[in-house]
Short mmCIF file of N, CA, C and O in Angstrom, two decimals:
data_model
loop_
_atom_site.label_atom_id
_atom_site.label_comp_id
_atom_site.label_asym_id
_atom_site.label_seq_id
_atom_site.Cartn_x
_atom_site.Cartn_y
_atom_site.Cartn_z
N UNK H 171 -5.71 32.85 22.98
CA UNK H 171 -5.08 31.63 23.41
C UNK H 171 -5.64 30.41 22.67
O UNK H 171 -5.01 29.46 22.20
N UNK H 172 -7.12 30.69 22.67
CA UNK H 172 -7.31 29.34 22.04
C UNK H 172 -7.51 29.25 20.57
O UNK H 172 -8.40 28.45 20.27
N UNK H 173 -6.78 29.99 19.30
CA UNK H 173 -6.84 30.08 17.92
C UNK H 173 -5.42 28.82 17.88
O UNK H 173 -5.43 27.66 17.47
N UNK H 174 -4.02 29.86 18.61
CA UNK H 174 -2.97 28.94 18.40
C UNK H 174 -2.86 27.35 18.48
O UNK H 174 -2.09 26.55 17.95
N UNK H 175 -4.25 27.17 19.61
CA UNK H 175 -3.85 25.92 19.99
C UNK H 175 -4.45 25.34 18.98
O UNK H 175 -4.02 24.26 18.57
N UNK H 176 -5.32 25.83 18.50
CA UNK H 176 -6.49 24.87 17.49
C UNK H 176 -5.28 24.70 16.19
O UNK H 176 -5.07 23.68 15.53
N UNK H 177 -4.80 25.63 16.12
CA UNK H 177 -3.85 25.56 14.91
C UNK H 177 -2.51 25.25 14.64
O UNK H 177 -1.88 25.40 13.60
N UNK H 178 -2.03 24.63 16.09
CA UNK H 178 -0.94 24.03 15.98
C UNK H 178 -1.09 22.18 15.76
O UNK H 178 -0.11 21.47 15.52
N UNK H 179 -2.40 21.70 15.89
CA UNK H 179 -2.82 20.26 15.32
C UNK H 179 -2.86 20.32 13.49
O UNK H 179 -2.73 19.25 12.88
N UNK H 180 -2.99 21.12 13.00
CA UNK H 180 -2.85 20.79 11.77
C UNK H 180 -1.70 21.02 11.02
O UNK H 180 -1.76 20.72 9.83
N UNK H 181 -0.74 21.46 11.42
CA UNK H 181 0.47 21.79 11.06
C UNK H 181 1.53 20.01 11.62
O UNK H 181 1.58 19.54 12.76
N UNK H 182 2.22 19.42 10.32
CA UNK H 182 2.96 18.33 10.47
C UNK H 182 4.20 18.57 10.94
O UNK H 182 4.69 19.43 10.21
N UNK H 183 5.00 18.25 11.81
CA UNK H 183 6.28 18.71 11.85
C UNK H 183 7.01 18.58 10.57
O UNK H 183 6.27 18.14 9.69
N UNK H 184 7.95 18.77 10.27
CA UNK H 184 9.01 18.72 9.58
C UNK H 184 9.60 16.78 8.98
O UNK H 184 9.57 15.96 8.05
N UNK H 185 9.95 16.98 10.02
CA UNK H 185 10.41 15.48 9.99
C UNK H 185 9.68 14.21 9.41
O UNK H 185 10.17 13.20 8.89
N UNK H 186 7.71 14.73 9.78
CA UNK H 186 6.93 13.92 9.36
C UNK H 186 6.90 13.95 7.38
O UNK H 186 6.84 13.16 6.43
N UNK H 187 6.98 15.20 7.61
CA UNK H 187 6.62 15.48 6.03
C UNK H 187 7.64 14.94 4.94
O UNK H 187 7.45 14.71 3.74
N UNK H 188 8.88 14.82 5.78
CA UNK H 188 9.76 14.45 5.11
C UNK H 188 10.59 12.95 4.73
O UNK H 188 11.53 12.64 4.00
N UNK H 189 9.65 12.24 5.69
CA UNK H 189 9.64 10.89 5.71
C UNK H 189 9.45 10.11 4.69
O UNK H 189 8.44 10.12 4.00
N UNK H 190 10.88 9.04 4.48
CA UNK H 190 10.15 8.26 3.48
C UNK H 190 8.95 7.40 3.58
O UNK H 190 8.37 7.04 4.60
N UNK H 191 8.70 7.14 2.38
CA UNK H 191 7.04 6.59 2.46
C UNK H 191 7.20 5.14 2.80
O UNK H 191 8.18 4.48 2.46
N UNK H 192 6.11 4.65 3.52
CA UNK H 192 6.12 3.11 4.36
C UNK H 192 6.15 2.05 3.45
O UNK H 192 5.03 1.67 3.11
N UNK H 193 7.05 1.50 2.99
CA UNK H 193 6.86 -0.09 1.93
C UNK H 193 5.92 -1.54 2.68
O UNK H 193 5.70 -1.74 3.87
N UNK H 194 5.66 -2.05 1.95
CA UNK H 194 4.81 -3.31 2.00
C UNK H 194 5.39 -4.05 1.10
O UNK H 194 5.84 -3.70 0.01
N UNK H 195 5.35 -5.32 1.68
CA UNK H 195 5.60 -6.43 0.93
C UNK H 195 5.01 -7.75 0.94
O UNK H 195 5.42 -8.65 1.67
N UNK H 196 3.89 -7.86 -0.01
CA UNK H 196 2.91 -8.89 0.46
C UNK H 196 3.41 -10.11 -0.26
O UNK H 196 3.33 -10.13 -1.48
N UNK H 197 3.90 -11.12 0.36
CA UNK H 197 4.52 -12.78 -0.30
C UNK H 197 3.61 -13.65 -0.30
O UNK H 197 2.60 -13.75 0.40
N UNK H 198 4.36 -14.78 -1.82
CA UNK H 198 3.55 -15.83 -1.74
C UNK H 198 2.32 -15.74 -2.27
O UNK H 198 1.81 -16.83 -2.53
N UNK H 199 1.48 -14.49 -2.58
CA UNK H 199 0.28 -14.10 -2.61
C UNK H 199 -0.11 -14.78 -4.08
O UNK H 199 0.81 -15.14 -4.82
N UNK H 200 -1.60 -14.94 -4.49
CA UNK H 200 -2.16 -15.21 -5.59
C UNK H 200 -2.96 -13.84 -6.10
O UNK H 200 -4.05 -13.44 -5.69
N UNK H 201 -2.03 -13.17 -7.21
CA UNK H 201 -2.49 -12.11 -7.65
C UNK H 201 -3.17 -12.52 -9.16
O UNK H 201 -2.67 -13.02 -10.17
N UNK H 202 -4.60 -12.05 -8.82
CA UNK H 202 -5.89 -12.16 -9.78
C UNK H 202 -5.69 -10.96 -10.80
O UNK H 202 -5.44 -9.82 -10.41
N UNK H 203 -5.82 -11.31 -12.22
CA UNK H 203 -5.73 -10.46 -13.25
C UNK H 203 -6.68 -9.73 -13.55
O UNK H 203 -6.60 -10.03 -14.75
N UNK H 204 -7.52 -9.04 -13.52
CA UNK H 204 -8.69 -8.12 -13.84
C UNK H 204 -8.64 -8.01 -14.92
O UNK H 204 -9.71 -8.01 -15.53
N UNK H 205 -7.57 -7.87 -15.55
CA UNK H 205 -8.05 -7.43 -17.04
C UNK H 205 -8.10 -8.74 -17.87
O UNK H 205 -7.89 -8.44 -19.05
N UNK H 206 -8.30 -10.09 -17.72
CA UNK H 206 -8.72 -11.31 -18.17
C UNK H 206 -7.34 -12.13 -18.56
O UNK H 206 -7.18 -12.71 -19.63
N UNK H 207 -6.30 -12.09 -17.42
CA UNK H 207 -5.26 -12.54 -17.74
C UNK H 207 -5.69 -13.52 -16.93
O UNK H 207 -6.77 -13.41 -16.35
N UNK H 208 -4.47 -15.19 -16.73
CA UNK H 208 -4.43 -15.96 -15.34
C UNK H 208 -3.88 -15.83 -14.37
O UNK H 208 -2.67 -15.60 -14.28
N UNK H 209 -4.66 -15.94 -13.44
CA UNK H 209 -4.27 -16.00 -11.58
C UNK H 209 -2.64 -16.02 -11.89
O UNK H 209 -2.28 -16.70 -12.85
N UNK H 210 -1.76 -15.41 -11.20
CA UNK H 210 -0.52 -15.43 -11.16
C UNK H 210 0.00 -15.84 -9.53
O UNK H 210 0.17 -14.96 -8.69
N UNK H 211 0.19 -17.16 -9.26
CA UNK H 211 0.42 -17.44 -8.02
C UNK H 211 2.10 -17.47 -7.10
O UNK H 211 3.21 -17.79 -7.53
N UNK H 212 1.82 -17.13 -6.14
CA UNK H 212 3.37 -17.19 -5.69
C UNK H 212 3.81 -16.11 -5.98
O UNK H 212 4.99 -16.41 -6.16
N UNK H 213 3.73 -14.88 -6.20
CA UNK H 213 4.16 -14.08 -6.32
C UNK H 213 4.56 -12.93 -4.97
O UNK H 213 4.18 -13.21 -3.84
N UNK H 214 5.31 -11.73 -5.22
CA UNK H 214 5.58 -10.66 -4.18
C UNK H 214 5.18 -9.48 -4.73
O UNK H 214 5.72 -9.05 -5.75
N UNK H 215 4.16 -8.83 -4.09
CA UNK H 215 3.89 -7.28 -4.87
C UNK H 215 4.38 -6.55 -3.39
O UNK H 215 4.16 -6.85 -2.22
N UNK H 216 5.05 -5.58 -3.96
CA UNK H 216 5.88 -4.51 -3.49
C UNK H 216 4.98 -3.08 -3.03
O UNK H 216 5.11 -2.17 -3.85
N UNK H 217 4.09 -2.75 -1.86
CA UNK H 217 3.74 -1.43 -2.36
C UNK H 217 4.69 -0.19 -1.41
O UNK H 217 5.17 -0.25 -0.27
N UNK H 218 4.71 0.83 -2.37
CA UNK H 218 5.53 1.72 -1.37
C UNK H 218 5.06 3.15 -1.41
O UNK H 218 5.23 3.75 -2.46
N UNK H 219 4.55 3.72 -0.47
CA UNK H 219 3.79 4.88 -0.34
C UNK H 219 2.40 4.27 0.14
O UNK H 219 1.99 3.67 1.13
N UNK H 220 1.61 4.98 -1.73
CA UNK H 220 0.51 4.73 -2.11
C UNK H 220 0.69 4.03 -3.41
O UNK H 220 -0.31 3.85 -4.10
N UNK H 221 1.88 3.59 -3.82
CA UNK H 221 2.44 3.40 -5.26
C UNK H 221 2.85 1.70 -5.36
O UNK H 221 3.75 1.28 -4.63
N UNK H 222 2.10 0.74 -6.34
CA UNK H 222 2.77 -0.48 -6.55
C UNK H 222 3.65 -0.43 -7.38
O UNK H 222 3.53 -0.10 -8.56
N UNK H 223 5.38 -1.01 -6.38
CA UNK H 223 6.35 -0.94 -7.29
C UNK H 223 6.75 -1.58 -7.52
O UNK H 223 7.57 -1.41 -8.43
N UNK H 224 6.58 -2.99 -6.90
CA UNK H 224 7.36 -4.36 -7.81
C UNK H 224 6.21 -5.36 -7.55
O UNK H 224 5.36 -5.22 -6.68
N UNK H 225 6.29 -6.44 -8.45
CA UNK H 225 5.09 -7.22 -8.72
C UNK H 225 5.74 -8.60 -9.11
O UNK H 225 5.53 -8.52 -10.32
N UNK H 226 6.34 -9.73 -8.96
CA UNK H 226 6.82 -10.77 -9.69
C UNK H 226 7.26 -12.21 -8.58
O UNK H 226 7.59 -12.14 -7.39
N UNK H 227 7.19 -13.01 -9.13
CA UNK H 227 8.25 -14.15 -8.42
C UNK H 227 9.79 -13.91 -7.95
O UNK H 227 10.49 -14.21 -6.98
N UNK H 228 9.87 -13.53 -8.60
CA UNK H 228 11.73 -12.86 -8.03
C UNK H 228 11.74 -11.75 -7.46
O UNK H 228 12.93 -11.74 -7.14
N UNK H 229 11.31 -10.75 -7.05
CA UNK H 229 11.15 -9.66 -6.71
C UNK H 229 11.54 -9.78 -5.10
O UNK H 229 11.09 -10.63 -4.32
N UNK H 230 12.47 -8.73 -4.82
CA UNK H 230 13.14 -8.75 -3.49
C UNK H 230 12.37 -8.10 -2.73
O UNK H 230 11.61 -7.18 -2.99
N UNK H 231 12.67 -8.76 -1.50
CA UNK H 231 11.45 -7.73 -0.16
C UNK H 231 12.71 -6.69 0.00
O UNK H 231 13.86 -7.05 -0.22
N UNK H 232 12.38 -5.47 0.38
CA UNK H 232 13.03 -3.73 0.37
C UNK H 232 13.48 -4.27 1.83
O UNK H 232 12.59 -4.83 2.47
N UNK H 233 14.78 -4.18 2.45
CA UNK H 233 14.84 -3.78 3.59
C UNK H 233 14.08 -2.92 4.42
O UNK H 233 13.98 -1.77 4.00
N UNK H 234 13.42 -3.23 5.69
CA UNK H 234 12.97 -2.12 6.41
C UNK H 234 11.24 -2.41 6.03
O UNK H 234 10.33 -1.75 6.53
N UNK H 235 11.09 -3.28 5.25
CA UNK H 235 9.70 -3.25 4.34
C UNK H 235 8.84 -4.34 5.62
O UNK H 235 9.34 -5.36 6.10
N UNK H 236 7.47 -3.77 5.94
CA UNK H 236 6.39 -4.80 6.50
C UNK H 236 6.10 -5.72 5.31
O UNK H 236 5.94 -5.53 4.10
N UNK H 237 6.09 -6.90 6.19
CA UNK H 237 5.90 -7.91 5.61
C UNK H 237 4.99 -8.88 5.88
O UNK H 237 4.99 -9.54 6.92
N UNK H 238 3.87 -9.05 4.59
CA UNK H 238 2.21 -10.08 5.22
C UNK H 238 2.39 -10.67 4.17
O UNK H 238 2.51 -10.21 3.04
N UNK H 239 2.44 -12.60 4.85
CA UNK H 239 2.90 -13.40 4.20
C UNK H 239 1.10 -13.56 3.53
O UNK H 239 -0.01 -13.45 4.06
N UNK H 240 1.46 -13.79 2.48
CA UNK H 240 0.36 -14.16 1.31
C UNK H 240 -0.32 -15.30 1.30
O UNK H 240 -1.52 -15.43 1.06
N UNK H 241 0.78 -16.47 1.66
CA UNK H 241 0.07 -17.76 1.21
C UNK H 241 -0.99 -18.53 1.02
O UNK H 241 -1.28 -18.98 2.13
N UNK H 242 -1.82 -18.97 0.13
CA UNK H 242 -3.13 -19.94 0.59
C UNK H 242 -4.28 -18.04 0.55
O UNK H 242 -5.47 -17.94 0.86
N UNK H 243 -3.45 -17.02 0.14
CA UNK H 243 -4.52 -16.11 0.24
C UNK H 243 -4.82 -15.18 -1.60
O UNK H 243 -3.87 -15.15 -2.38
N UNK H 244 -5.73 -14.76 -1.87
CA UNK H 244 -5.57 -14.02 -3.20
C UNK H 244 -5.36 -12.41 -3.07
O UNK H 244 -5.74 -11.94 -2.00
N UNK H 245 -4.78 -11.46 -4.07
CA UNK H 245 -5.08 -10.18 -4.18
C UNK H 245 -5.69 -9.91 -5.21
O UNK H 245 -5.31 -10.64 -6.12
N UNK H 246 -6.61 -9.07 -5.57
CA UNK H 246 -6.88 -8.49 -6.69
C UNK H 246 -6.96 -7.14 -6.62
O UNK H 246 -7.48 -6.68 -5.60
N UNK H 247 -6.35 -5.98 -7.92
CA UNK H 247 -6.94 -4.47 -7.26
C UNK H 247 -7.93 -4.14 -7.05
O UNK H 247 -8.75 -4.87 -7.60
N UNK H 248 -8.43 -3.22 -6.40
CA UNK H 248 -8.96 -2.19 -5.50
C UNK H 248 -10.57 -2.25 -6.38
O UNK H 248 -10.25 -1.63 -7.40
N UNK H 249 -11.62 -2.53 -6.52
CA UNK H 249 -12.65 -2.11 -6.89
C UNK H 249 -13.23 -1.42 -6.36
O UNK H 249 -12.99 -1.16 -5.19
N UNK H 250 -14.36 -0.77 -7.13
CA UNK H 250 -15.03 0.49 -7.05
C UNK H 250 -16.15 0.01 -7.67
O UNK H 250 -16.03 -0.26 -8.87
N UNK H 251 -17.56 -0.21 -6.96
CA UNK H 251 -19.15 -0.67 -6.94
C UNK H 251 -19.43 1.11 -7.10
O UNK H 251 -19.16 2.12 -6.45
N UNK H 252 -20.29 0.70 -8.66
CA UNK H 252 -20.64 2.03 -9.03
C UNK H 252 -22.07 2.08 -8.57
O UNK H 252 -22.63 3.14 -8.31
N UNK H 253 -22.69 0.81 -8.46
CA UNK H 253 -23.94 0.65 -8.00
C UNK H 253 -24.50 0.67 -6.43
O UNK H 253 -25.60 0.24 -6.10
N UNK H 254 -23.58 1.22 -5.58
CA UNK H 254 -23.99 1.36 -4.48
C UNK H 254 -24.08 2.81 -3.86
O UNK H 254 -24.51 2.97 -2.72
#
C-alpha cells in the first residue's frame, strides 16, 4: 500500500506536462548591458518559460502574460559569484 502512494507524487498529470509555459512581461524597465553596452531604458523584456523572447521599446505584452511594471527600477542578467 504504501510504495503506490509514495509514487503517485512524482508522477505529473498529463495536462500539467502539457501546458504552455508561463510568459512575463517586465515594462518600462532599465535594462543594464553586461557586455559594456548603455543602460537601455524604457524598455519591455518578454520572458516565456525559462526563455527571453522579446526585449525592446516596441515590443508587445503576449496576451494572458503577468505583468511587473518596471519603472524607476533596473534589470540586469542573472550573475553567478564564482567566489563564494
Amino acid at each position: 500500500w504504501l510504495l503506490p502512494a509514495l509514487l503517485l507524487p512524482s508522477h505529473a498529470p498529463a495536462s500539467a506536462r502539457n501546458a504552455a509555459p508561463t510568459t512575463l512581461a517586465i515594462t518600462g524597465v532599465t535594462l543594464i548591458d553586461t557586455a559594456g553596452g548603455p543602460a537601455r531604458p524604457n524598455v519591455t523584456v518578454v520572458v516565456t518559460g525559462d526563455r527571453i523572447t522579446a526585449v525592446g521599446k516596441d515590443v508587445a505584452v503576449p496576451t494572458g502574460a503577468t505583468v511587473v511594471p518596471g519603472e524607476g527600477k533596473f534589470l540586469i542578467p542573472g550573475l553567478w559569484d564564482m567566489h563564494a
